[in-house]
Amino acid sequence: MLGPAPDAPFTVLLVCTGNICRSPLAERVGRDLLARMLGKDAGLVQIVSAGTRAVVGAQMHPASARVLAELGGDPCGFRARQLTDGMAAGADLTLTMTREHRHHVLGRAPRAMSRTFTLREAAGLLDLPGSDVRLSGPCPVERARALVTTMAAARSCRAGSGADDVLDPIGQDDVVHSHVGQLVVDALVPVLEHLAAALAGRDAARLSVDAPGP
Amino acid sequence: MEPRAVWSALRMRWRTSVAGLLVGAVIAGAISILLGPSYTSTMQFFVSTADSGSMSDAFQGNQFAHQRVASYAGLVTGDTLATRIVDSLDLELSPDEVAAKIEATTVTGTVLIYVSVTDSSQERAERIAAALGEEFPALVADLETTSDTAGTPVNVEFADRPGAAIAPSPPLAVRNIVLGALLGLLLGAAVSIGRTLLDRSVTEPDDAEEIAGAPVIGIVFHDEMLRDGHTIERAESRTAEQYRQLATSLQYLDVDEPPKVIMVSSAVPAEGKTTMVVNLAIALADAGHRVTIVEADLRRPKVVEYLDLVSGAGVTNLLAGSAEVEDVAQVVGGGGLRVIAAGPTPPSPSRLLGSSQMAVLLDKLRGDNDYVLVDAAPLLPVADSRGLAAHVDGVLLSVRHGNTTKDQLGEAARALEGVGATTLGVVLNMVPPRGDLAAAHAYGLDYGYGAGREADPAPEAEPASVPGHAGSLEYPREPDYLRVPENLRRPEYARAPGLTGRGD
């Protein structure tokens, strides 16, 4: 529980509140994107999601499921899970929807500070000048972990703000759910592109796939 | 109170005097408007006795007239005359109301009665004055006529006939406003001086030194930029220079045993303590020192918020052993500044901060840094910082100019003394840039350090509302990556350590 296992696949943990809207959508879209970008190497990485106050066992929220279907994803068979200390500590990269979720994750796994970002923070860090790095090394998972380390180091050049949050669409109508879905995808695509590039040992630009859109 | 102190009080609280002046003028003006304009018609009566032959008669008659004048003045403003005027003019006023418009004065030693009629209507003032001129001599004649004398012994004649009713010059309103303004100004000045006399807050460095038993090692002016953004955006600003001076002063506090682990605290909350920690740390890091800020105000941590860092793990994790310094220390900017956040709030901050684990942590940080600044909770409301003070090399006390009272500062200094801590110095914070103290310390500061430049507030992220759902749920349009203190994240720092770019 002290950290990610050295020989396991690279684990991306997505965290929101109920684990029925934002994080499941990100999980399903992300799984699909990585499968397309990595092909046969997709097994190098696993994407999971959990909620800080999960509606344990619930399916995806109908509105989010609809948005996910519109984006080309499949909401079937999803079951919401509660975030545990072990999940927080064991993930190689934790992407939360808001800074409050990040705070919560760090409460469970204080050593994970340099591996835990909000989703939009992660995208912003990779967008900083000089972040387009080529990581070397023989092991794909180690290259991906090195990418996370450079992201954490880049924090010193970037101030956090309310813009790092993707807010909760629960209780809002379909338009809001769609907007939230698009925000999640817009931030997730560049992060996974960099991750896939690191895992495959290639440039992020050559891995780009068309981002799903409405 | 010396004249100089009075002058200083008036200058410090000049707003009170100006407010008094304005309020006085406005009240006087309002009253004048409510009362409306007034017109006055004046006249003069001469009282004489009936002609008689002999000198002695004339003398007695004169005496008689003198005695009568005072009574007649009473008659002029009396109800009887007012009733007669109302009757003769068919006025819709009561005799009392008419009587109130009439004023009569006499001068002792003369037989003259000065009468004035004042009314808001020019025409009515003149009509009442004319009727008075008719009715008053008649009333006197009626009263003085007795059955056993033929004719009246006294004559009342015009010495000056009623003139046209005129408005006073200068107009009454102007006079009232000037008087009101003067009165208000005096009152405002009195309040300023009174408040200064009653003020028990620390405003003089000499007082602060005496009470805290430590020198004032820095003076920082009040700065709008710090209030809103907490960190200095421009390295050439006056406030940045003041923090640089403070950073320099730290090096000379004790040259034999230079303090490295320095706790910053204040007597009560909201004394500018955390703002001082953050900006002092930036100044030290800019000067090339390795600095770590320890956020040890566990109840109300603010450092992370002010520097837009990650919250959730920090000091309390280190003390509990659930993380290492390397896990939770956050690098800020490209210099040597690191921040250790507060971490989860523990049930008893006081015991945790006073623990030997805290001493171990500070010792470890002492070895890795040139300066460790410990942002501690205020000393008076909670005991958290007292135990902590025993583990540090010394304490800097932040004193908010004009807000921290002398009693509070004294109590804080005694609290530190009680736990055997060293008070290294006092920083006088939020000093009004207009005051005497500022004038004494501003020498040369305004010269060449961006004097006259306007603060350029960083653009805030504008939340974009969801299309068609204005206001229902706000989402940020673009992350504002660059809303970062300029001196922290200059272009040359834009490349993080460990990030090596391709191709350049």
XYZ file of C-alpha atoms in Angstrom:
718
model
C 0.000 0.000 0.000
C 3.049 2.229 0.061
C 2.918 2.921 -3.653
C 2.375 1.444 -7.075
C 3.681 -2.081 -7.584
C 6.837 -2.022 -9.778
C 5.821 -4.716 -12.271
C 2.065 -4.105 -12.464
C 0.471 -2.247 -15.394
C 0.433 1.548 -15.174
C -2.738 2.466 -13.284
C -4.747 5.613 -13.933
C -7.300 6.354 -11.222
C -10.119 8.785 -12.008
C -11.931 10.298 -9.024
C -15.150 12.256 -8.651
C -17.812 12.391 -5.952
C -20.455 9.756 -6.705
C -18.582 7.729 -9.365
C -21.703 7.826 -11.558
C -21.174 10.896 -13.809
C -17.774 12.428 -14.463
C -15.270 9.715 -13.555
C -17.090 6.787 -15.221
C -17.438 8.845 -18.388
C -13.728 9.616 -18.289
C -12.925 5.974 -17.554
C -14.902 4.626 -20.501
C -13.746 7.308 -22.947
C -10.173 6.897 -21.750
C -10.190 3.118 -22.068
C -11.467 3.466 -25.632
C -8.860 6.129 -26.511
C -5.958 4.124 -25.114
C -7.074 0.988 -26.923
C -7.053 2.914 -30.190
C -3.735 4.672 -29.483
C -1.829 1.701 -28.094
C -3.392 -1.184 -29.970
C -1.871 -4.445 -28.738
C 0.048 -2.582 -26.005
C -3.184 -1.438 -24.353
C -2.587 -3.935 -21.569
C 0.303 -1.788 -20.292
C -2.184 0.575 -18.724
C -5.401 0.143 -16.823
C -7.960 2.855 -16.142
C -10.194 2.671 -13.096
C -12.517 5.116 -11.394
C -13.919 5.651 -7.896
C -15.919 8.181 -5.901
C -15.113 10.016 -2.694
C -18.748 9.477 -1.649
C -19.700 6.848 -4.198
C -23.209 5.630 -4.884
C -21.756 2.146 -4.465
C -23.060 -0.391 -6.991
C -25.055 2.144 -8.990
C -25.027 2.341 -12.770
C -23.988 5.498 -14.560
C -26.328 8.452 -14.234
C -28.755 8.308 -17.222
C -27.744 11.756 -18.474
C -24.032 10.918 -18.302
C -24.675 7.559 -19.923
C -26.419 9.350 -22.780
C -23.519 11.801 -23.157
C -21.064 8.892 -23.117
C -23.089 7.092 -25.824
C -23.079 10.268 -27.924
C -19.313 10.399 -27.588
C -19.147 6.836 -28.879
C -18.614 5.122 -25.528
C -20.467 2.260 -23.924
C -22.009 2.804 -20.471
C -23.112 -0.817 -20.073
C -22.048 -2.847 -17.086
C -20.592 0.008 -15.052
C -20.845 -0.213 -11.255
C -19.860 2.690 -8.969
C -17.067 2.074 -6.446
C -15.963 3.796 -3.262
C -12.424 5.186 -3.206
C -10.171 3.342 -0.757
C -6.791 4.239 0.748
C -5.224 1.378 -1.181
C -6.559 2.601 -4.531
C -5.310 6.136 -3.836
C -1.882 4.970 -2.743
C -1.491 2.331 -5.448
C -2.332 4.401 -8.532
C 0.472 5.623 -10.784
C -1.559 8.631 -11.840
C -4.653 9.910 -10.092
C -6.787 12.418 -11.961
C -9.530 14.090 -9.926
C -12.377 16.231 -11.175
C -11.900 19.055 -8.627
C -9.259 20.341 -6.226
C -11.500 19.199 -3.385
C -11.299 15.629 -4.662
C -7.509 16.010 -4.885
C -7.519 17.170 -1.260
C -9.582 14.099 -0.354
C -7.275 11.705 -2.201
C -4.209 13.181 -0.467
C -5.950 12.758 2.867
C -6.050 9.020 2.088
C -2.602 8.818 0.468
C -0.336 11.709 1.479
C 2.663 10.192 -0.312
C 0.781 10.396 -3.602
C 0.987 14.193 -3.889
C 3.325 14.066 -6.882
C 1.068 11.555 -8.668
C -2.270 13.234 -7.970
C -3.621 16.058 -10.123
C -6.946 17.438 -11.093
C -7.738 16.437 -14.662
C -7.586 19.985 -15.962
C -4.455 20.689 -13.924
C -2.758 17.695 -15.595
C -3.759 18.955 -19.044
C -2.513 22.439 -18.132
C 0.836 21.108 -16.900
C 1.374 19.218 -20.151
C 0.523 22.383 -22.047
C 3.357 24.375 -20.441
C 6.312 25.236 -22.672
C 8.987 22.563 -22.428
C 6.641 19.822 -21.305
C 6.757 18.066 -24.680
C 9.455 15.713 -23.571
C 10.880 12.492 -24.952
C 11.338 10.021 -22.154
C 13.909 7.339 -22.572
C 14.326 4.020 -20.811
C 13.680 0.393 -21.663
C 10.557 -0.148 -19.563
C 7.290 1.374 -20.865
C 5.716 1.655 -17.409
C 8.844 3.344 -16.048
C 8.702 5.857 -18.914
C 5.084 6.613 -18.045
C 6.010 7.091 -14.386
C 8.772 9.457 -15.440
C 6.185 11.464 -17.353
C 4.153 11.834 -14.146
C 7.289 12.974 -12.315
C 7.918 15.712 -14.879
C 4.296 16.800 -14.561
C 4.698 17.116 -10.787
C 7.920 19.108 -11.255
C 6.153 21.452 -13.661
C 3.755 22.417 -10.873
C 6.338 24.912 -9.630
C 5.713 26.967 -12.783
C 1.958 26.891 -12.702
C -0.504 28.315 -10.188
C -3.674 26.425 -9.442
C -7.044 28.093 -9.685
C -10.763 27.448 -9.893
C -10.225 26.705 -13.581
C -8.683 23.391 -12.541
C -12.090 22.045 -11.528
C -14.723 20.230 -13.553
C -17.830 20.874 -11.515
C -20.567 18.409 -10.622
C -23.396 18.136 -13.192
C -25.688 16.281 -10.781
C -29.111 17.921 -10.643
C -28.457 19.921 -13.808
C -30.085 19.334 -17.157
C -28.836 17.563 -20.289
C -27.085 20.605 -21.736
C -24.919 20.855 -18.635
C -24.167 17.132 -18.697
C -23.059 17.426 -22.324
C -20.887 20.432 -21.527
C -19.278 18.620 -18.592
C -18.689 15.568 -20.791
C -16.917 17.721 -23.353
C -14.777 19.407 -20.674
C -13.703 15.991 -19.383
C -12.841 14.733 -22.851
C -11.004 17.938 -23.826
C -8.712 17.605 -20.821
C -8.408 13.822 -20.922
C -7.298 13.520 -24.558
C -3.975 15.400 -24.257
C -3.120 13.662 -20.974
C -3.704 10.203 -22.427
C -1.857 11.151 -25.622
C 1.233 12.012 -23.611
C 0.796 8.888 -21.521
C 0.402 6.629 -24.550
C 3.414 8.274 -26.170
C 5.496 7.577 -23.078
C 4.326 3.995 -22.900
C 4.953 3.413 -26.597
C 8.230 5.357 -26.563
C 7.076 7.602 -29.375
C 6.156 11.266 -29.863
C 2.774 12.345 -28.597
C 1.974 14.056 -31.889
C 2.228 10.815 -33.898
C -0.209 9.050 -31.614
C -2.994 11.584 -31.876
C -6.340 10.177 -32.742
C -9.409 12.185 -33.504
C -10.864 13.187 -30.211
C -14.417 12.058 -29.750
C -16.877 14.892 -30.085
C -20.600 15.261 -29.873
C -0.995 66.793 23.669
C 1.681 68.635 21.729
C 0.746 70.768 18.740
C 2.705 68.375 16.542
C 0.716 65.415 17.819
C -2.521 67.313 17.186
C -1.421 68.092 13.659
C -0.415 64.469 13.117
C -3.765 63.242 14.436
C -5.591 65.615 12.100
C -3.493 64.474 9.154
C -3.921 60.798 9.969
C -7.675 61.106 10.324
C -8.225 63.902 7.847
C -11.180 62.039 6.427
C -13.100 62.511 9.671
C -12.657 66.279 9.513
C -13.657 66.439 5.870
C -16.662 64.238 6.589
C -17.655 66.578 9.442
C -17.354 69.574 7.138
C -19.477 67.978 4.443
C -22.109 66.654 6.827
C -22.371 70.048 8.539
C -22.778 71.846 5.233
C -25.339 69.360 3.975
C -27.411 69.513 7.152
C -27.366 73.302 7.165
C -28.255 73.363 3.478
C -31.097 70.918 4.008
C -32.507 72.947 6.866
C -32.300 76.116 4.773
C -34.134 74.423 1.906
C -36.800 73.069 4.253
C -37.354 76.520 5.758
C -37.549 78.133 2.340
C -36.603 81.713 1.458
C -37.490 84.580 3.780
C -38.249 88.229 3.132
C -38.070 90.948 5.738
C -39.711 94.338 5.839
C -38.532 96.751 8.518
C -39.853 99.940 10.011
C -39.132 102.251 12.941
C -41.512 103.925 15.362
C -40.835 107.066 17.342
C -42.628 107.481 20.661
C -43.326 111.015 21.877
C -45.562 112.706 24.421
C -48.142 115.255 23.468
C -46.902 118.841 23.067
C -46.742 120.889 26.224
C -45.529 124.343 27.010
C -43.028 124.119 29.822
C -39.581 122.625 29.957
C -40.413 120.526 32.991
C -43.415 119.150 31.227
C -41.297 118.288 28.275
C -38.764 116.561 30.539
C -41.435 114.542 32.307
C -43.001 113.688 28.974
C -39.672 112.404 27.743
C -39.274 110.254 30.857
C -42.737 108.947 30.310
C -42.002 108.029 26.691
C -38.840 106.161 27.747
C -40.826 104.100 30.206
C -43.492 103.390 27.646
C -41.125 102.189 24.856
C -40.376 98.842 26.510
C -44.087 98.103 26.985
C -44.863 99.074 23.419
C -42.237 96.658 22.096
C -44.170 93.951 23.919
C -47.384 95.132 22.357
C -45.921 94.891 18.843
C -45.369 91.169 19.199
C -48.511 90.594 21.250
C -51.671 88.756 20.333
C -53.900 91.830 20.371
C -52.047 93.524 17.578
C -51.726 90.239 15.679
C -55.514 89.730 15.902
C -56.101 93.226 14.574
C -53.720 92.587 11.662
C -55.384 89.273 10.839
C -58.794 90.968 10.923
C -57.777 93.911 8.795
C -56.039 91.762 6.159
C -58.417 88.799 6.271
C -55.425 86.489 6.580
C -55.781 82.719 6.795
C -53.252 82.649 9.601
C -53.827 82.482 13.313
C -52.807 85.524 15.393
C -50.055 83.354 16.946
C -48.583 82.605 13.556
C -48.633 86.258 12.603
C -47.115 87.264 15.942
C -44.267 84.831 15.289
C -43.367 86.702 12.123
C -42.967 89.997 13.972
C -39.887 91.008 15.871
C -39.465 94.209 17.867
C -36.324 95.636 19.431
C -35.655 98.748 21.385
C -32.440 100.486 22.310
C -32.235 101.661 25.902
C -32.039 105.417 26.198
C -33.902 106.038 22.979
C -37.589 106.251 22.211
C -37.282 104.247 19.025
C -38.860 100.829 18.360
C -37.416 98.810 15.521
C -39.911 96.387 14.028
C -39.314 93.733 11.396
C -41.784 91.434 9.668
C -40.371 88.249 8.141
C -42.315 85.914 5.877
C -41.639 83.326 3.200
C -43.804 85.380 0.833
C -42.487 88.773 -0.138
C -45.951 90.157 -0.806
C -47.433 88.941 2.476
C -44.472 90.328 4.444
C -45.167 93.738 2.934
C -48.929 93.526 3.576
C -48.444 92.536 7.210
C -45.861 95.306 7.649
C -48.268 97.864 6.154
C -51.144 96.674 8.356
C -48.857 96.770 11.380
C -47.949 100.333 10.545
C -51.639 101.203 10.581
C -52.788 99.142 13.525
C -50.004 99.683 16.041
C -50.386 103.468 16.495
C -54.145 102.908 16.633
C -53.776 100.244 19.316
C -51.546 102.499 21.369
C -54.015 105.329 20.989
C -56.845 103.042 22.100
C -54.980 101.842 25.131
C -53.666 105.221 26.256
C -56.976 107.041 25.874
C -58.635 107.395 29.210
C -62.003 108.953 29.879
C -60.679 111.880 31.958
C -58.159 113.224 29.524
C -58.818 114.663 26.208
C -56.664 113.184 23.480
C -53.756 110.845 24.087
C -50.675 111.732 26.120
C -48.433 109.652 23.870
C -47.912 109.633 20.138
C -46.476 106.770 18.133
C -45.276 107.878 14.747
C -43.197 106.412 11.999
C -39.591 107.311 12.140
C -39.128 105.060 9.150
C -42.027 103.708 7.113
C -42.261 99.998 6.285
C -39.999 99.328 3.339
C -40.227 96.769 0.596
C -39.631 93.245 1.889
C -36.174 92.089 0.843
C -34.215 88.876 1.105
C -31.176 89.094 3.361
C -27.843 89.602 1.673
C -25.870 87.319 1.682
C -28.766 84.862 1.493
C -29.555 83.095 4.727
C -28.920 79.676 3.176
C -25.314 80.582 2.325
C -24.700 81.859 5.817
C -26.216 78.684 7.296
C -24.153 76.401 5.090
C -20.921 78.202 5.937
C -21.737 78.037 9.618
C -22.766 74.385 9.374
C -19.583 73.470 7.511
C -17.409 75.245 10.058
C -19.216 73.599 12.941
C -18.920 70.200 11.247
C -15.225 70.712 10.586
C -14.591 71.590 14.216
C -16.580 68.590 15.375
C -14.749 66.264 12.952
C -11.379 67.601 14.087
C -12.389 67.128 17.722
C -13.414 63.530 17.006
C -10.077 62.892 15.203
C -8.068 64.182 18.118
C -10.261 62.348 20.612
C -9.916 59.053 18.805
C -6.169 59.464 18.565
C -5.992 60.166 22.291
C -8.074 57.070 23.041
C -6.278 54.867 20.507
C -4.422 52.058 22.249
C -3.059 50.509 19.069
C 0.580 50.272 18.121
C 1.522 52.958 15.619
C 5.036 53.950 16.650
C 8.095 51.731 16.167
C 9.444 52.989 19.493
C 6.334 51.758 21.299
C 6.508 48.388 19.548
C 10.162 47.938 20.503
C 9.549 48.817 24.106
C 6.511 46.561 24.470
C 7.831 43.553 22.546
C 11.335 43.862 23.943
C 12.727 43.377 20.452
C 13.691 45.723 17.635
C 11.430 46.672 14.768
C 13.288 45.061 11.894
C 10.908 45.901 9.101
C 8.154 48.260 8.056
C 5.790 47.302 5.284
C 3.287 49.739 3.858
C -0.324 48.920 3.259
C -0.600 47.696 -0.306
C -3.840 46.994 -2.151
C -2.009 44.450 -4.265
C -1.124 42.402 -1.181
C -4.623 42.584 0.175
C -6.109 41.118 -2.991
C -3.336 38.909 -4.335
C -1.187 38.301 -1.225
C 2.005 38.104 -3.251
C 3.907 40.910 -4.901
C 3.447 40.814 -8.633
C 6.136 43.307 -9.520
C 9.664 42.951 -8.270
C 10.302 46.701 -8.602
C 7.382 47.795 -6.418
C 7.914 49.665 -3.181
C 6.480 46.777 -1.176
C 8.841 44.302 -2.807
C 11.723 46.571 -1.818
C 10.455 46.680 1.752
C 10.404 42.889 1.894
C 13.907 42.771 0.430
C 15.040 45.104 3.200
C 13.350 42.857 5.749
C 15.082 39.812 4.256
C 18.398 41.632 4.501
C 17.728 42.654 8.103
C 17.222 39.006 9.057
C 20.859 38.290 8.253
C 22.091 40.851 10.751
C 19.870 39.888 13.667
C 22.467 37.715 15.298
C 25.725 37.314 13.425
C 27.172 34.917 15.992
C 24.287 32.487 15.850
C 22.213 33.415 12.835
C 18.620 32.223 13.296
C 17.586 29.754 10.609
C 14.318 28.335 11.846
C 12.102 31.359 12.337
C 8.521 31.271 13.479
C 6.304 34.089 12.287
C 3.291 34.830 14.397
C 1.112 37.668 15.620
C -0.926 38.479 18.684
C -4.353 38.128 17.087
C -5.633 36.917 13.697
C -5.661 39.045 10.552
C -2.426 40.889 11.313
C -0.877 40.189 7.922
C 1.178 37.308 9.265
C 0.830 34.843 6.400
C 1.211 37.516 3.741
C 4.445 38.472 5.461
C 5.685 34.868 5.590
C 4.982 34.330 1.899
C 6.567 37.548 0.681
C 9.537 37.347 3.024
C 10.163 33.797 1.785
C 9.974 34.972 -1.822
C 12.405 37.794 -1.078
C 14.822 35.374 0.594
C 14.548 32.855 -2.256
C 15.067 35.630 -4.813
C 18.245 36.543 -2.962
C 19.501 33.019 -3.619
C 18.662 31.339 -0.331
C 17.088 27.919 0.055
C 13.854 28.587 1.934
C 11.110 26.291 3.168
C 7.786 27.599 4.451
C 6.148 25.326 6.992
C 2.411 25.928 7.195
C 1.965 25.424 10.910
C -1.258 27.368 11.401
C -3.136 24.078 11.342
C -6.530 25.578 12.123
C -6.563 28.216 9.413
C -3.880 27.336 6.869
C -3.529 30.098 4.285
C -0.097 29.726 2.684
C -1.291 27.116 0.177
C -4.248 29.293 -0.746
C -2.110 32.427 -1.195
C 0.394 30.602 -3.413
C -2.233 28.517 -5.280
C -0.638 25.239 -4.248
C -1.937 21.735 -3.573
C -3.622 21.155 -0.231
C -4.398 17.910 1.552
C -1.050 16.531 2.676
C 1.738 18.137 4.651
C 3.041 18.869 8.148
C 0.590 16.683 10.033
C 1.426 13.720 7.770
C 5.127 14.270 8.424
C 4.546 14.384 12.171
C 2.389 11.246 12.051
C 4.959 9.486 9.889
C 2.545 8.862 7.022
C 4.704 10.748 4.499
C 8.248 12.034 4.027
C 9.342 15.603 3.370
C 10.131 14.699 -0.259
C 6.550 13.451 -0.737
C 4.806 16.613 0.348
C 7.251 19.502 -0.172
C 6.060 21.649 -3.067
C 8.520 23.678 -5.106
C 7.367 27.198 -5.946
C 8.920 28.986 -8.890
C 12.403 28.341 -10.156
C 14.273 29.529 -7.084
C 14.929 27.766 -3.851
C 11.465 28.124 -2.338
C 9.559 25.108 -1.072
C 6.316 24.905 0.849
C 5.120 22.207 3.187
C 1.353 22.506 3.492
C -0.541 21.977 6.733
C -2.011 18.587 5.900
C -5.156 17.137 7.456
C -6.373 19.058 10.507
C -5.563 17.036 13.647
C -7.800 16.926 16.722
C -5.271 18.751 18.917
C -2.921 20.999 16.911
C -1.306 22.309 20.076
C 0.084 18.947 21.225
C 1.137 17.980 17.722
C 3.090 21.196 17.124
C 4.733 21.042 20.529
C 5.741 17.399 20.068
C 9.308 16.194 19.829
C 8.479 14.976 16.301
C 8.058 18.630 15.365
C 11.493 19.382 16.786
C 12.909 16.503 14.726
C 11.187 17.767 11.573
C 12.460 21.323 12.078
C 15.970 20.013 12.699
C 15.855 18.059 9.461
C 14.634 21.131 7.572
C 17.312 23.259 9.237
C 19.917 21.036 7.661
C 18.441 21.304 4.170
C 17.708 25.035 4.090
C 19.184 28.439 4.686
C 15.906 29.608 6.208
C 12.858 27.776 7.498
C 9.891 30.098 7.978
C 7.197 28.626 10.192
C 3.796 30.239 9.672
C 2.228 29.814 13.097
C -1.224 30.485 14.492
C -1.735 33.787 16.345
C -0.493 33.599 19.932
C -3.395 34.939 21.953
C -6.527 33.085 20.785
C -4.977 29.580 20.811
C -2.050 27.927 22.544
C -0.893 26.084 19.373
C 2.098 28.284 18.680
C 3.473 28.469 22.214
C 4.726 24.906 22.278
C 6.008 25.339 18.751
C 7.898 28.492 19.734
C 10.105 26.433 21.999
C 11.404 24.465 18.981
C 12.437 27.415 16.809
C 15.491 29.660 16.841
C 13.409 32.768 17.202
C 10.091 34.449 16.548
C 9.135 37.351 14.335
C 6.010 39.158 15.468
C 3.805 40.724 12.846
C 2.117 43.864 14.158
C -0.639 45.485 12.163
C -0.213 49.237 12.329
C -3.136 50.902 14.071
C -4.862 47.590 14.779
C -2.821 45.474 17.156
C -3.224 47.038 20.578
C -0.325 47.651 22.920
C -1.881 45.251 25.417
C -2.146 42.482 22.836
C 1.435 42.918 21.695
C 2.625 42.934 25.295
C 0.679 39.789 26.084
C 2.027 38.017 23.014
C 5.590 38.972 23.942
C 5.048 37.679 27.489
C 3.579 34.422 26.137
C 6.752 33.881 24.114
C 8.927 34.760 27.061
C 6.947 32.278 29.157
C 7.970 29.354 26.952
C 11.558 30.538 26.711
C 11.342 31.625 23.092
C 13.394 34.454 21.651
C 11.534 37.326 20.049
C 13.855 38.250 17.210
C 12.000 41.299 16.065
C 8.794 43.029 15.168
C 7.561 43.799 11.683
C 5.184 46.723 11.495
C 2.688 45.767 8.828
C 0.093 47.587 6.766
C 1.474 51.014 7.609
C -0.694 53.653 5.867
C 1.486 55.191 3.148
C 0.178 58.686 4.001
C 1.021 58.774 7.687
C 3.955 60.346 9.524
C 5.669 57.009 9.947
C 5.491 56.369 6.227
C 6.894 59.822 5.539
C 9.808 59.096 7.844
C 10.552 55.721 6.258
C 9.678 56.348 2.650
C 12.823 58.334 2.038
C 14.289 57.150 -1.199
C 11.864 54.283 -1.604
C 9.630 56.002 -4.100
C 12.627 57.006 -6.092
C 13.419 54.657 -8.898
C 11.292 51.736 -7.821
C 8.444 51.945 -10.238
C 7.182 55.175 -8.696
C 3.980 56.319 -10.264
C 3.257 53.019 -11.935
C -0.207 51.666 -11.653
C -0.679 48.168 -10.314
C -1.570 45.892 -13.163
C -3.974 43.344 -11.744
C -3.576 39.860 -13.152
C -6.538 38.841 -15.270
C -8.862 36.630 -13.318
C -10.206 33.512 -14.923
C -13.623 34.427 -16.157
C -16.025 31.606 -15.584
C -17.940 30.867 -18.760
C -21.503 29.894 -18.281
C -22.908 26.878 -20.015
C -24.543 27.896 -23.311
C -28.195 28.565 -22.740
C -27.746 28.247 -19.000
C -26.381 31.580 -18.006
C -25.711 31.508 -14.322
C -27.042 28.010 -13.716
C -23.627 26.395 -13.506
C -20.345 28.126 -14.049
C -17.408 26.567 -15.778
C -14.064 28.166 -16.336
C -13.518 28.875 -20.001
C -9.763 28.538 -20.080
C -7.424 27.534 -17.334
C -5.426 30.622 -16.484
C -2.035 29.027 -16.366
C -0.265 32.286 -16.196
C -1.993 33.857 -13.221
C 1.189 33.508 -11.283
C 3.235 36.050 -9.380
C 5.576 37.470 -11.963
C 8.680 37.396 -9.845
C 8.061 33.752 -8.998
C 7.473 32.425 -12.444
C 9.507 34.538 -14.809
C 10.111 33.222 -18.313
C 13.504 31.834 -17.393
C 11.793 29.657 -14.800
C 9.222 28.352 -17.232
C 11.191 25.184 -17.740
C 10.795 22.984 -14.740
C 13.712 21.026 -13.405
C 13.737 17.610 -15.042
C 12.009 18.807 -18.165
C 14.325 18.736 -21.102
C 12.847 19.948 -24.315
C 13.456 18.456 -27.688
C 15.289 20.362 -30.340
C 16.538 23.251 -28.246
